[in-house]
Amino acid sequence: MSASTIVPLRDVRLSMTEAVALVEPGHTLGLGGTLLYRRPVAFVYELLRQAAPPADLTLLSFTAGYASDLLVGAGNISRIQTCYFGLEVFGLAPMFTHRVNRGEVQVIEETEASLALGIRATLSGVGFIPSQAWIGTDMFQLRPDVRTVVDPYSGEELVAFPPVTCDVAVIHALVADRRGNARLNKNLGIDPELAAISRQTIITAEEVVETLTEDVHIPAVLVSGVVHAPRGAWPTSCYPHYPIDGEEVLRYIDACASEQFAEYVCQVAACAQ
Amino acid sequence: MSDLASIDYTVDELMAVCVARQVQDGDMLVHGLATPLVAAGYMLAFRTHAPNVTFASAVGQGVVQDWAPLSITRTEEYWLGKAMANASFVVTVADVLHSFAPKEFFRPAQLDPYGNSNNIAIGKDYARPRLRLPGAGGIPDVSVFSEKMYMYVPRHSRAVFVPQLDWLSGMGHHPARKRGSGPRYLVSDLGQFDWANGSMRVVSCHADVPLRRIQAKTGFELEIAPDLGETPLPSAEEIRLLREEIDPLGVRRLETLAGTARRTLLREILARERSL
């Protein structure tokens, strides 16, 4: 008998409680999906259900929406790294707007290019990626840490986008296998690259199967844990399984407008009280 | 022979028609975030004079050569279901955006006379703004090289059209510009505008909107086109397409509303969408 037949297949399945314990105070937490699409909402609910959720987090989200707003409202986020924070056609993200207006959280002002190229810098292992973006705008006043370089060939001044890094990324998948391979839908956002730049990546999945053999967007080698989370993106969408629950998004907005944020969170996250 | 004078239309429909008329057949058109008025105009162009346009979307980062009725909760059925190809946002931004050189309509929160824009925050204290906005998305990236920036403002006011921006996140007709162009065109609920001489200029007033009203609602002196006229009215067929086929739920109207009225309309649309 060869040795390989007795080595068990890797199994990285976790409970949601085990998964949220991977997030430590001060971490950069990356949320997969975009806007109101395929966000890891069940993970965020579980995080908020903890007696003492990790604080002083940096939230990294290409575009931030409902799930991010819950974390910001709950006070766990000190810094927000995004290029858009809102509820799309539903309007402003209430707790983000409220807390930033009061100076309670810091925004690390990003754009599509600074995030995409900052991710590329990390993936390439270089200190920056140059771009024509931002030159002539006020972005450098909002991000004094971002510098420019001179193109050695043309002499043109270019922005030098610094690397974007992440400690724990959480990505909701349509299906994952127990080794960590995950399949998304076509609305990828930055998820394949986010998994690659993060020190740890957690997959929450509508379905967990024995083995995936095709159409894998995130290979197991990048994945630390898989959590079975049916309807785990609700009330954001998980195409083609379910659309956005617009009524729930409006219920959230109304709760915030009547200063019932804490009550809303307790209800959806089913807190112990 | 024409029933133009008797056509009943609303200002959101007129703006969608104005957007459609800026589309040329063969264009590559980007749908931004939460811009249903523009989506209605793009679809109208596709259904009338521009069947060879290609749409690209921030939802799913896909390319589509087809149309679908506007939706709120089911936009992915269109953007994913009908997409010929999709890419991650990193690939889209880093690899393909420059070569596609798309046309896009942007909605500025503040706009100065030169077409520079602000979508960051209202107020000069960045750490404690008067109103934090969602953010600039890709505007600081694209506006510095684009040749095809278009603008729309569904609620024309002195809060939007300001002499001085709080923050410049979108580059207009600006002395630091090295490539591309400032915005070409703007439609609001009051009129149509361009920057033919680098400064915002009124080109036409919508029906029943006097020029003095447009000037009064603009926080800086507008240039006036020598051939200033009235915005051409929508045709009966354009209005029929918008109401019956492209946007029967009325999603485009959300952009003209705020506060409670907007939330009420959202609830109505969601109820109708669920029953489809």
PDB file of N, CA, C and O in Angstrom, chain B residues 97-167:
ATOM      1  N   LEU B  97      -9.609  49.044 -19.234  1.00  0.00           N
ATOM      2  CA  LEU B  97     -10.357  50.304 -19.246  1.00  0.00           C
ATOM      3  C   LEU B  97      -9.782  51.310 -20.251  1.00  0.00           C
ATOM      4  O   LEU B  97     -10.525  51.951 -20.994  1.00  0.00           O
ATOM      5  N   HIS B  98      -8.466  51.439 -20.288  1.00  0.00           N
ATOM      6  CA  HIS B  98      -7.853  52.412 -21.193  1.00  0.00           C
ATOM      7  C   HIS B  98      -8.166  52.097 -22.656  1.00  0.00           C
ATOM      8  O   HIS B  98      -8.504  52.976 -23.436  1.00  0.00           O
ATOM      9  N   SER B  99      -8.049  50.818 -23.014  1.00  0.00           N
ATOM     10  CA  SER B  99      -8.210  50.484 -24.435  1.00  0.00           C
ATOM     11  C   SER B  99      -9.670  50.563 -24.872  1.00  0.00           C
ATOM     12  O   SER B  99      -9.966  50.851 -26.026  1.00  0.00           O
ATOM     13  N   PHE B 100     -10.618  50.334 -23.940  1.00  0.00           N
ATOM     14  CA  PHE B 100     -12.028  50.455 -24.304  1.00  0.00           C
ATOM     15  C   PHE B 100     -12.428  51.914 -24.519  1.00  0.00           C
ATOM     16  O   PHE B 100     -13.352  52.195 -25.259  1.00  0.00           O
ATOM     17  N   ALA B 101     -11.738  52.841 -23.848  1.00  0.00           N
ATOM     18  CA  ALA B 101     -12.027  54.272 -23.974  1.00  0.00           C
ATOM     19  C   ALA B 101     -13.528  54.559 -23.984  1.00  0.00           C
ATOM     20  O   ALA B 101     -14.064  55.117 -24.936  1.00  0.00           O
ATOM     21  N   PRO B 102     -14.234  54.155 -22.918  1.00  0.00           N
ATOM     22  CA  PRO B 102     -15.692  54.247 -22.951  1.00  0.00           C
ATOM     23  C   PRO B 102     -16.223  55.663 -22.754  1.00  0.00           C
ATOM     24  O   PRO B 102     -15.518  56.549 -22.270  1.00  0.00           O
ATOM     25  N   LYS B 103     -17.487  55.831 -23.116  1.00  0.00           N
ATOM     26  CA  LYS B 103     -18.248  57.042 -22.792  1.00  0.00           C
ATOM     27  C   LYS B 103     -18.985  56.760 -21.486  1.00  0.00           C
ATOM     28  O   LYS B 103     -19.488  55.659 -21.289  1.00  0.00           O
ATOM     29  N   GLU B 104     -19.005  57.745 -20.588  1.00  0.00           N
ATOM     30  CA  GLU B 104     -19.720  57.530 -19.329  1.00  0.00           C
ATOM     31  C   GLU B 104     -20.368  58.818 -18.865  1.00  0.00           C
ATOM     32  O   GLU B 104     -19.800  59.897 -19.010  1.00  0.00           O
ATOM     33  N   PHE B 105     -21.562  58.696 -18.306  1.00  0.00           N
ATOM     34  CA  PHE B 105     -22.254  59.828 -17.684  1.00  0.00           C
ATOM     35  C   PHE B 105     -21.997  59.790 -16.184  1.00  0.00           C
ATOM     36  O   PHE B 105     -22.311  58.804 -15.518  1.00  0.00           O
ATOM     37  N   PHE B 106     -21.436  60.867 -15.639  1.00  0.00           N
ATOM     38  CA  PHE B 106     -21.155  60.965 -14.218  1.00  0.00           C
ATOM     39  C   PHE B 106     -22.151  61.917 -13.559  1.00  0.00           C
ATOM     40  O   PHE B 106     -22.584  62.890 -14.169  1.00  0.00           O
ATOM     41  N   ARG B 107     -22.462  61.624 -12.290  1.00  0.00           N
ATOM     42  CA  ARG B 107     -23.346  62.517 -11.528  1.00  0.00           C
ATOM     43  C   ARG B 107     -22.530  63.186 -10.435  1.00  0.00           C
ATOM     44  O   ARG B 107     -22.202  62.556  -9.431  1.00  0.00           O
ATOM     45  N   PRO B 108     -22.154  64.446 -10.618  1.00  0.00           N
ATOM     46  CA  PRO B 108     -21.333  65.118  -9.609  1.00  0.00           C
ATOM     47  C   PRO B 108     -22.175  65.602  -8.434  1.00  0.00           C
ATOM     48  O   PRO B 108     -23.316  66.017  -8.615  1.00  0.00           O
ATOM     49  N   ALA B 109     -21.580  65.566  -7.236  1.00  0.00           N
ATOM     50  CA  ALA B 109     -22.244  66.182  -6.079  1.00  0.00           C
ATOM     51  C   ALA B 109     -22.011  67.684  -6.090  1.00  0.00           C
ATOM     52  O   ALA B 109     -22.874  68.458  -5.700  1.00  0.00           O
ATOM     53  N   GLN B 110     -20.812  68.084  -6.508  1.00  0.00           N
ATOM     54  CA  GLN B 110     -20.500  69.502  -6.764  1.00  0.00           C
ATOM     55  C   GLN B 110     -19.808  69.592  -8.119  1.00  0.00           C
ATOM     56  O   GLN B 110     -19.029  68.708  -8.483  1.00  0.00           O
ATOM     57  N   LEU B 111     -20.091  70.686  -8.825  1.00  0.00           N
ATOM     58  CA  LEU B 111     -19.446  70.918 -10.120  1.00  0.00           C
ATOM     59  C   LEU B 111     -19.082  72.394 -10.207  1.00  0.00           C
ATOM     60  O   LEU B 111     -19.904  73.251  -9.876  1.00  0.00           O
ATOM     61  N   ASP B 112     -17.862  72.693 -10.634  1.00  0.00           N
ATOM     62  CA  ASP B 112     -17.474  74.103 -10.762  1.00  0.00           C
ATOM     63  C   ASP B 112     -17.624  74.563 -12.221  1.00  0.00           C
ATOM     64  O   ASP B 112     -17.981  73.756 -13.090  1.00  0.00           O
ATOM     65  N   PRO B 113     -17.390  75.852 -12.511  1.00  0.00           N
ATOM     66  CA  PRO B 113     -17.648  76.348 -13.877  1.00  0.00           C
ATOM     67  C   PRO B 113     -16.851  75.610 -14.943  1.00  0.00           C
ATOM     68  O   PRO B 113     -17.247  75.594 -16.118  1.00  0.00           O
ATOM     69  N   TYR B 114     -15.726  75.000 -14.563  1.00  0.00           N
ATOM     70  CA  TYR B 114     -14.843  74.368 -15.549  1.00  0.00           C
ATOM     71  C   TYR B 114     -15.089  72.867 -15.682  1.00  0.00           C
ATOM     72  O   TYR B 114     -14.337  72.175 -16.362  1.00  0.00           O
ATOM     73  N   GLY B 115     -16.122  72.387 -15.003  1.00  0.00           N
ATOM     74  CA  GLY B 115     -16.447  70.966 -15.126  1.00  0.00           C
ATOM     75  C   GLY B 115     -15.618  70.074 -14.227  1.00  0.00           C
ATOM     76  O   GLY B 115     -15.650  68.851 -14.368  1.00  0.00           O
ATOM     77  N   ASN B 116     -14.877  70.671 -13.294  1.00  0.00           N
ATOM     78  CA  ASN B 116     -14.239  69.867 -12.243  1.00  0.00           C
ATOM     79  C   ASN B 116     -15.332  69.433 -11.264  1.00  0.00           C
ATOM     80  O   ASN B 116     -16.292  70.179 -11.033  1.00  0.00           O
ATOM     81  N   SER B 117     -15.166  68.258 -10.661  1.00  0.00           N
ATOM     82  CA  SER B 117     -16.253  67.750  -9.830  1.00  0.00           C
ATOM     83  C   SER B 117     -15.758  67.213  -8.493  1.00  0.00           C
ATOM     84  O   SER B 117     -14.575  66.926  -8.319  1.00  0.00           O
ATOM     85  N   ASN B 118     -16.713  67.082  -7.566  1.00  0.00           N
ATOM     86  CA  ASN B 118     -16.443  66.583  -6.217  1.00  0.00           C
ATOM     87  C   ASN B 118     -17.465  65.525  -5.860  1.00  0.00           C
ATOM     88  O   ASN B 118     -18.670  65.782  -5.921  1.00  0.00           O
ATOM     89  N   ASN B 119     -16.998  64.328  -5.527  1.00  0.00           N
ATOM     90  CA  ASN B 119     -17.873  63.281  -5.002  1.00  0.00           C
ATOM     91  C   ASN B 119     -17.322  62.712  -3.699  1.00  0.00           C
ATOM     92  O   ASN B 119     -17.632  61.588  -3.332  1.00  0.00           O
ATOM     93  N   ILE B 120     -16.493  63.504  -2.998  1.00  0.00           N
ATOM     94  CA  ILE B 120     -15.850  63.026  -1.766  1.00  0.00           C
ATOM     95  C   ILE B 120     -16.668  63.437  -0.533  1.00  0.00           C
ATOM     96  O   ILE B 120     -17.117  62.591   0.230  1.00  0.00           O
ATOM     97  N   ALA B 121     -16.793  64.733  -0.342  1.00  0.00           N
ATOM     98  CA  ALA B 121     -17.480  65.235   0.855  1.00  0.00           C
ATOM     99  C   ALA B 121     -17.836  66.697   0.626  1.00  0.00           C
ATOM    100  O   ALA B 121     -17.169  67.396  -0.135  1.00  0.00           O
ATOM    101  N   ILE B 122     -18.884  67.152   1.315  1.00  0.00           N
ATOM    102  CA  ILE B 122     -19.249  68.565   1.316  1.00  0.00           C
ATOM    103  C   ILE B 122     -18.668  69.168   2.597  1.00  0.00           C
ATOM    104  O   ILE B 122     -18.883  68.628   3.685  1.00  0.00           O
ATOM    105  N   GLY B 123     -17.937  70.259   2.458  1.00  0.00           N
ATOM    106  CA  GLY B 123     -17.283  70.890   3.606  1.00  0.00           C
ATOM    107  C   GLY B 123     -15.779  70.749   3.495  1.00  0.00           C
ATOM    108  O   GLY B 123     -15.271  69.716   3.041  1.00  0.00           O
ATOM    109  N   LYS B 124     -15.060  71.790   3.929  1.00  0.00           N
ATOM    110  CA  LYS B 124     -13.608  71.803   3.738  1.00  0.00           C
ATOM    111  C   LYS B 124     -12.853  71.063   4.840  1.00  0.00           C
ATOM    112  O   LYS B 124     -11.663  70.834   4.736  1.00  0.00           O
ATOM    113  N   ASP B 125     -13.560  70.685   5.937  1.00  0.00           N
ATOM    114  CA  ASP B 125     -12.899  69.929   6.998  1.00  0.00           C
ATOM    115  C   ASP B 125     -13.051  68.441   6.680  1.00  0.00           C
ATOM    116  O   ASP B 125     -14.087  67.829   6.960  1.00  0.00           O
ATOM    117  N   TYR B 126     -12.003  67.857   6.118  1.00  0.00           N
ATOM    118  CA  TYR B 126     -12.093  66.473   5.646  1.00  0.00           C
ATOM    119  C   TYR B 126     -12.333  65.506   6.804  1.00  0.00           C
ATOM    120  O   TYR B 126     -13.025  64.500   6.640  1.00  0.00           O
ATOM    121  N   ALA B 127     -11.758  65.809   7.977  1.00  0.00           N
ATOM    122  CA  ALA B 127     -11.904  64.899   9.123  1.00  0.00           C
ATOM    123  C   ALA B 127     -13.309  64.953   9.726  1.00  0.00           C
ATOM    124  O   ALA B 127     -13.744  64.000  10.369  1.00  0.00           O
ATOM    125  N   ARG B 128     -13.991  66.068   9.533  1.00  0.00           N
ATOM    126  CA  ARG B 128     -15.374  66.203  10.034  1.00  0.00           C
ATOM    127  C   ARG B 128     -16.198  66.974   8.999  1.00  0.00           C
ATOM    128  O   ARG B 128     -16.543  68.132   9.198  1.00  0.00           O
ATOM    129  N   PRO B 129     -16.549  66.316   7.903  1.00  0.00           N
ATOM    130  CA  PRO B 129     -17.247  67.038   6.825  1.00  0.00           C
ATOM    131  C   PRO B 129     -18.692  67.373   7.206  1.00  0.00           C
ATOM    132  O   PRO B 129     -19.255  66.764   8.113  1.00  0.00           O
ATOM    133  N   ARG B 130     -19.256  68.352   6.493  1.00  0.00           N
ATOM    134  CA  ARG B 130     -20.677  68.634   6.708  1.00  0.00           C
ATOM    135  C   ARG B 130     -21.502  67.459   6.206  1.00  0.00           C
ATOM    136  O   ARG B 130     -22.499  67.080   6.809  1.00  0.00           O
ATOM    137  N   LEU B 131     -21.107  66.891   5.064  1.00  0.00           N
ATOM    138  CA  LEU B 131     -21.769  65.669   4.582  1.00  0.00           C
ATOM    139  C   LEU B 131     -20.762  64.805   3.851  1.00  0.00           C
ATOM    140  O   LEU B 131     -20.233  65.201   2.801  1.00  0.00           O
ATOM    141  N   ARG B 132     -20.505  63.650   4.415  1.00  0.00           N
ATOM    142  CA  ARG B 132     -19.659  62.678   3.727  1.00  0.00           C
ATOM    143  C   ARG B 132     -20.466  62.065   2.563  1.00  0.00           C
ATOM    144  O   ARG B 132     -21.622  61.665   2.747  1.00  0.00           O
ATOM    145  N   LEU B 133     -19.856  62.000   1.398  1.00  0.00           N
ATOM    146  CA  LEU B 133     -20.489  61.396   0.225  1.00  0.00           C
ATOM    147  C   LEU B 133     -19.954  59.971   0.054  1.00  0.00           C
ATOM    148  O   LEU B 133     -18.956  59.609   0.682  1.00  0.00           O
ATOM    149  N   PRO B 134     -20.598  59.165  -0.788  1.00  0.00           N
ATOM    150  CA  PRO B 134     -20.137  57.771  -0.917  1.00  0.00           C
ATOM    151  C   PRO B 134     -18.676  57.637  -1.353  1.00  0.00           C
ATOM    152  O   PRO B 134     -18.003  56.685  -0.967  1.00  0.00           O
ATOM    153  N   GLY B 135     -18.182  58.572  -2.153  1.00  0.00           N
ATOM    154  CA  GLY B 135     -16.802  58.467  -2.610  1.00  0.00           C
ATOM    155  C   GLY B 135     -16.731  58.626  -4.114  1.00  0.00           C
ATOM    156  O   GLY B 135     -17.751  58.638  -4.804  1.00  0.00           O
ATOM    157  N   ALA B 136     -15.517  58.717  -4.611  1.00  0.00           N
ATOM    158  CA  ALA B 136     -15.331  59.107  -6.013  1.00  0.00           C
ATOM    159  C   ALA B 136     -15.226  57.913  -6.948  1.00  0.00           C
ATOM    160  O   ALA B 136     -15.114  58.101  -8.162  1.00  0.00           O
ATOM    161  N   GLY B 137     -15.251  56.686  -6.425  1.00  0.00           N
ATOM    162  CA  GLY B 137     -15.198  55.517  -7.316  1.00  0.00           C
ATOM    163  C   GLY B 137     -13.972  55.578  -8.209  1.00  0.00           C
ATOM    164  O   GLY B 137     -12.847  55.634  -7.730  1.00  0.00           O
ATOM    165  N   GLY B 138     -14.206  55.579  -9.512  1.00  0.00           N
ATOM    166  CA  GLY B 138     -13.078  55.633 -10.451  1.00  0.00           C
ATOM    167  C   GLY B 138     -12.910  56.998 -11.112  1.00  0.00           C
ATOM    168  O   GLY B 138     -12.109  57.139 -12.042  1.00  0.00           O
ATOM    169  N   ILE B 139     -13.644  58.015 -10.641  1.00  0.00           N
ATOM    170  CA  ILE B 139     -13.616  59.311 -11.332  1.00  0.00           C
ATOM    171  C   ILE B 139     -12.224  59.961 -11.289  1.00  0.00           C
ATOM    172  O   ILE B 139     -11.773  60.504 -12.307  1.00  0.00           O
ATOM    173  N   PRO B 140     -11.492  59.907 -10.148  1.00  0.00           N
ATOM    174  CA  PRO B 140     -10.146  60.515 -10.156  1.00  0.00           C
ATOM    175  C   PRO B 140      -9.168  59.789 -11.097  1.00  0.00           C
ATOM    176  O   PRO B 140      -8.126  60.344 -11.454  1.00  0.00           O
ATOM    177  N   ASP B 141      -9.505  58.560 -11.471  1.00  0.00           N
ATOM    178  CA  ASP B 141      -8.649  57.773 -12.352  1.00  0.00           C
ATOM    179  C   ASP B 141      -8.972  58.053 -13.821  1.00  0.00           C
ATOM    180  O   ASP B 141      -8.078  58.252 -14.645  1.00  0.00           O
ATOM    181  N   VAL B 142     -10.254  58.041 -14.118  1.00  0.00           N
ATOM    182  CA  VAL B 142     -10.713  58.110 -15.507  1.00  0.00           C
ATOM    183  C   VAL B 142     -10.725  59.547 -16.032  1.00  0.00           C
ATOM    184  O   VAL B 142     -10.406  59.800 -17.193  1.00  0.00           O
ATOM    185  N   SER B 143     -11.089  60.489 -15.143  1.00  0.00           N
ATOM    186  CA  SER B 143     -11.292  61.869 -15.618  1.00  0.00           C
ATOM    187  C   SER B 143      -9.994  62.495 -16.128  1.00  0.00           C
ATOM    188  O   SER B 143     -10.044  63.442 -16.910  1.00  0.00           O
ATOM    189  N   VAL B 144      -8.831  61.970 -15.716  1.00  0.00           N
ATOM    190  CA  VAL B 144      -7.573  62.585 -16.150  1.00  0.00           C
ATOM    191  C   VAL B 144      -7.175  62.167 -17.569  1.00  0.00           C
ATOM    192  O   VAL B 144      -6.300  62.783 -18.164  1.00  0.00           O
ATOM    193  N   PHE B 145      -7.803  61.108 -18.097  1.00  0.00           N
ATOM    194  CA  PHE B 145      -7.442  60.714 -19.461  1.00  0.00           C
ATOM    195  C   PHE B 145      -8.623  60.597 -20.416  1.00  0.00           C
ATOM    196  O   PHE B 145      -8.459  60.523 -21.633  1.00  0.00           O
ATOM    197  N   SER B 146      -9.858  60.588 -19.886  1.00  0.00           N
ATOM    198  CA  SER B 146     -11.013  60.316 -20.748  1.00  0.00           C
ATOM    199  C   SER B 146     -11.242  61.432 -21.758  1.00  0.00           C
ATOM    200  O   SER B 146     -11.080  62.616 -21.465  1.00  0.00           O
ATOM    201  N   GLU B 147     -11.653  61.030 -22.948  1.00  0.00           N
ATOM    202  CA  GLU B 147     -12.093  61.970 -23.990  1.00  0.00           C
ATOM    203  C   GLU B 147     -13.612  62.094 -23.969  1.00  0.00           C
ATOM    204  O   GLU B 147     -14.169  62.904 -24.690  1.00  0.00           O
ATOM    205  N   LYS B 148     -14.281  61.217 -23.208  1.00  0.00           N
ATOM    206  CA  LYS B 148     -15.729  61.062 -23.379  1.00  0.00           C
ATOM    207  C   LYS B 148     -16.465  61.119 -22.053  1.00  0.00           C
ATOM    208  O   LYS B 148     -17.239  60.229 -21.720  1.00  0.00           O
ATOM    209  N   MET B 149     -16.182  62.182 -21.280  1.00  0.00           N
ATOM    210  CA  MET B 149     -16.904  62.369 -20.030  1.00  0.00           C
ATOM    211  C   MET B 149     -18.162  63.177 -20.276  1.00  0.00           C
ATOM    212  O   MET B 149     -18.103  64.270 -20.848  1.00  0.00           O
ATOM    213  N   TYR B 150     -19.277  62.659 -19.816  1.00  0.00           N
ATOM    214  CA  TYR B 150     -20.554  63.354 -19.900  1.00  0.00           C
ATOM    215  C   TYR B 150     -21.077  63.486 -18.470  1.00  0.00           C
ATOM    216  O   TYR B 150     -20.659  62.746 -17.586  1.00  0.00           O
ATOM    217  N   MET B 151     -21.980  64.422 -18.255  1.00  0.00           N
ATOM    218  CA  MET B 151     -22.460  64.684 -16.895  1.00  0.00           C
ATOM    219  C   MET B 151     -23.984  64.774 -16.898  1.00  0.00           C
ATOM    220  O   MET B 151     -24.593  65.153 -17.902  1.00  0.00           O
ATOM    221  N   TYR B 152     -24.557  64.464 -15.745  1.00  0.00           N
ATOM    222  CA  TYR B 152     -25.980  64.747 -15.574  1.00  0.00           C
ATOM    223  C   TYR B 152     -26.241  65.129 -14.131  1.00  0.00           C
ATOM    224  O   TYR B 152     -25.558  64.670 -13.209  1.00  0.00           O
ATOM    225  N   VAL B 153     -27.212  66.017 -13.960  1.00  0.00           N
ATOM    226  CA  VAL B 153     -27.571  66.529 -12.636  1.00  0.00           C
ATOM    227  C   VAL B 153     -29.103  66.540 -12.562  1.00  0.00           C
ATOM    228  O   VAL B 153     -29.741  67.416 -13.139  1.00  0.00           O
ATOM    229  N   PRO B 154     -29.694  65.553 -11.889  1.00  0.00           N
ATOM    230  CA  PRO B 154     -31.157  65.455 -11.893  1.00  0.00           C
ATOM    231  C   PRO B 154     -31.860  66.576 -11.134  1.00  0.00           C
ATOM    232  O   PRO B 154     -33.028  66.848 -11.389  1.00  0.00           O
ATOM    233  N   ARG B 155     -31.159  67.205 -10.185  1.00  0.00           N
ATOM    234  CA  ARG B 155     -31.774  68.304  -9.422  1.00  0.00           C
ATOM    235  C   ARG B 155     -30.830  69.494  -9.442  1.00  0.00           C
ATOM    236  O   ARG B 155     -29.938  69.620  -8.608  1.00  0.00           O
ATOM    237  N   HIS B 156     -31.039  70.372 -10.419  1.00  0.00           N
ATOM    238  CA  HIS B 156     -30.181  71.529 -10.648  1.00  0.00           C
ATOM    239  C   HIS B 156     -30.309  72.514  -9.480  1.00  0.00           C
ATOM    240  O   HIS B 156     -31.404  72.970  -9.179  1.00  0.00           O
ATOM    241  N   SER B 157     -29.194  72.814  -8.821  1.00  0.00           N
ATOM    242  CA  SER B 157     -29.269  73.751  -7.699  1.00  0.00           C
ATOM    243  C   SER B 157     -27.910  74.395  -7.457  1.00  0.00           C
ATOM    244  O   SER B 157     -26.882  73.918  -7.955  1.00  0.00           O
ATOM    245  N   ARG B 158     -27.923  75.455  -6.640  1.00  0.00           N
ATOM    246  CA  ARG B 158     -26.680  76.127  -6.257  1.00  0.00           C
ATOM    247  C   ARG B 158     -25.826  75.253  -5.329  1.00  0.00           C
ATOM    248  O   ARG B 158     -24.656  75.546  -5.127  1.00  0.00           O
ATOM    249  N   ALA B 159     -26.433  74.210  -4.754  1.00  0.00           N
ATOM    250  CA  ALA B 159     -25.633  73.285  -3.941  1.00  0.00           C
ATOM    251  C   ALA B 159     -24.731  72.432  -4.836  1.00  0.00           C
ATOM    252  O   ALA B 159     -23.640  72.039  -4.430  1.00  0.00           O
ATOM    253  N   VAL B 160     -25.193  72.154  -6.053  1.00  0.00           N
ATOM    254  CA  VAL B 160     -24.390  71.352  -6.986  1.00  0.00           C
ATOM    255  C   VAL B 160     -23.447  72.245  -7.791  1.00  0.00           C
ATOM    256  O   VAL B 160     -22.242  71.969  -7.882  1.00  0.00           O
ATOM    257  N   PHE B 161     -23.989  73.300  -8.398  1.00  0.00           N
ATOM    258  CA  PHE B 161     -23.187  74.170  -9.268  1.00  0.00           C
ATOM    259  C   PHE B 161     -22.569  75.284  -8.426  1.00  0.00           C
ATOM    260  O   PHE B 161     -23.222  76.274  -8.104  1.00  0.00           O
ATOM    261  N   VAL B 162     -21.318  75.079  -8.043  1.00  0.00           N
ATOM    262  CA  VAL B 162     -20.659  75.976  -7.084  1.00  0.00           C
ATOM    263  C   VAL B 162     -19.463  76.663  -7.740  1.00  0.00           C
ATOM    264  O   VAL B 162     -18.830  76.104  -8.634  1.00  0.00           O
ATOM    265  N   PRO B 163     -19.163  77.893  -7.289  1.00  0.00           N
ATOM    266  CA  PRO B 163     -17.994  78.575  -7.856  1.00  0.00           C
ATOM    267  C   PRO B 163     -16.689  77.871  -7.502  1.00  0.00           C
ATOM    268  O   PRO B 163     -15.734  77.890  -8.276  1.00  0.00           O
ATOM    269  N   GLN B 164     -16.652  77.249  -6.318  1.00  0.00           N
ATOM    270  CA  GLN B 164     -15.423  76.625  -5.812  1.00  0.00           C
ATOM    271  C   GLN B 164     -15.772  75.280  -5.186  1.00  0.00           C
ATOM    272  O   GLN B 164     -16.640  75.214  -4.316  1.00  0.00           O
ATOM    273  N   LEU B 165     -15.076  74.240  -5.605  1.00  0.00           N
ATOM    274  CA  LEU B 165     -15.324  72.911  -5.029  1.00  0.00           C
ATOM    275  C   LEU B 165     -14.731  72.818  -3.628  1.00  0.00           C
ATOM    276  O   LEU B 165     -13.729  73.469  -3.330  1.00  0.00           O
ATOM    277  N   ASP B 166     -15.323  71.978  -2.792  1.00  0.00           N
ATOM    278  CA  ASP B 166     -14.664  71.651  -1.530  1.00  0.00           C
ATOM    279  C   ASP B 166     -13.480  70.713  -1.781  1.00  0.00           C
ATOM    280  O   ASP B 166     -12.422  70.867  -1.179  1.00  0.00           O
ATOM    281  N   TRP B 167     -13.659  69.731  -2.673  1.00  0.00           N
ATOM    282  CA  TRP B 167     -12.573  68.820  -3.053  1.00  0.00           C
ATOM    283  C   TRP B 167     -12.686  68.511  -4.535  1.00  0.00           C
ATOM    284  O   TRP B 167     -13.783  68.256  -5.017  1.00  0.00           O
TER     285      TRP B 167
END
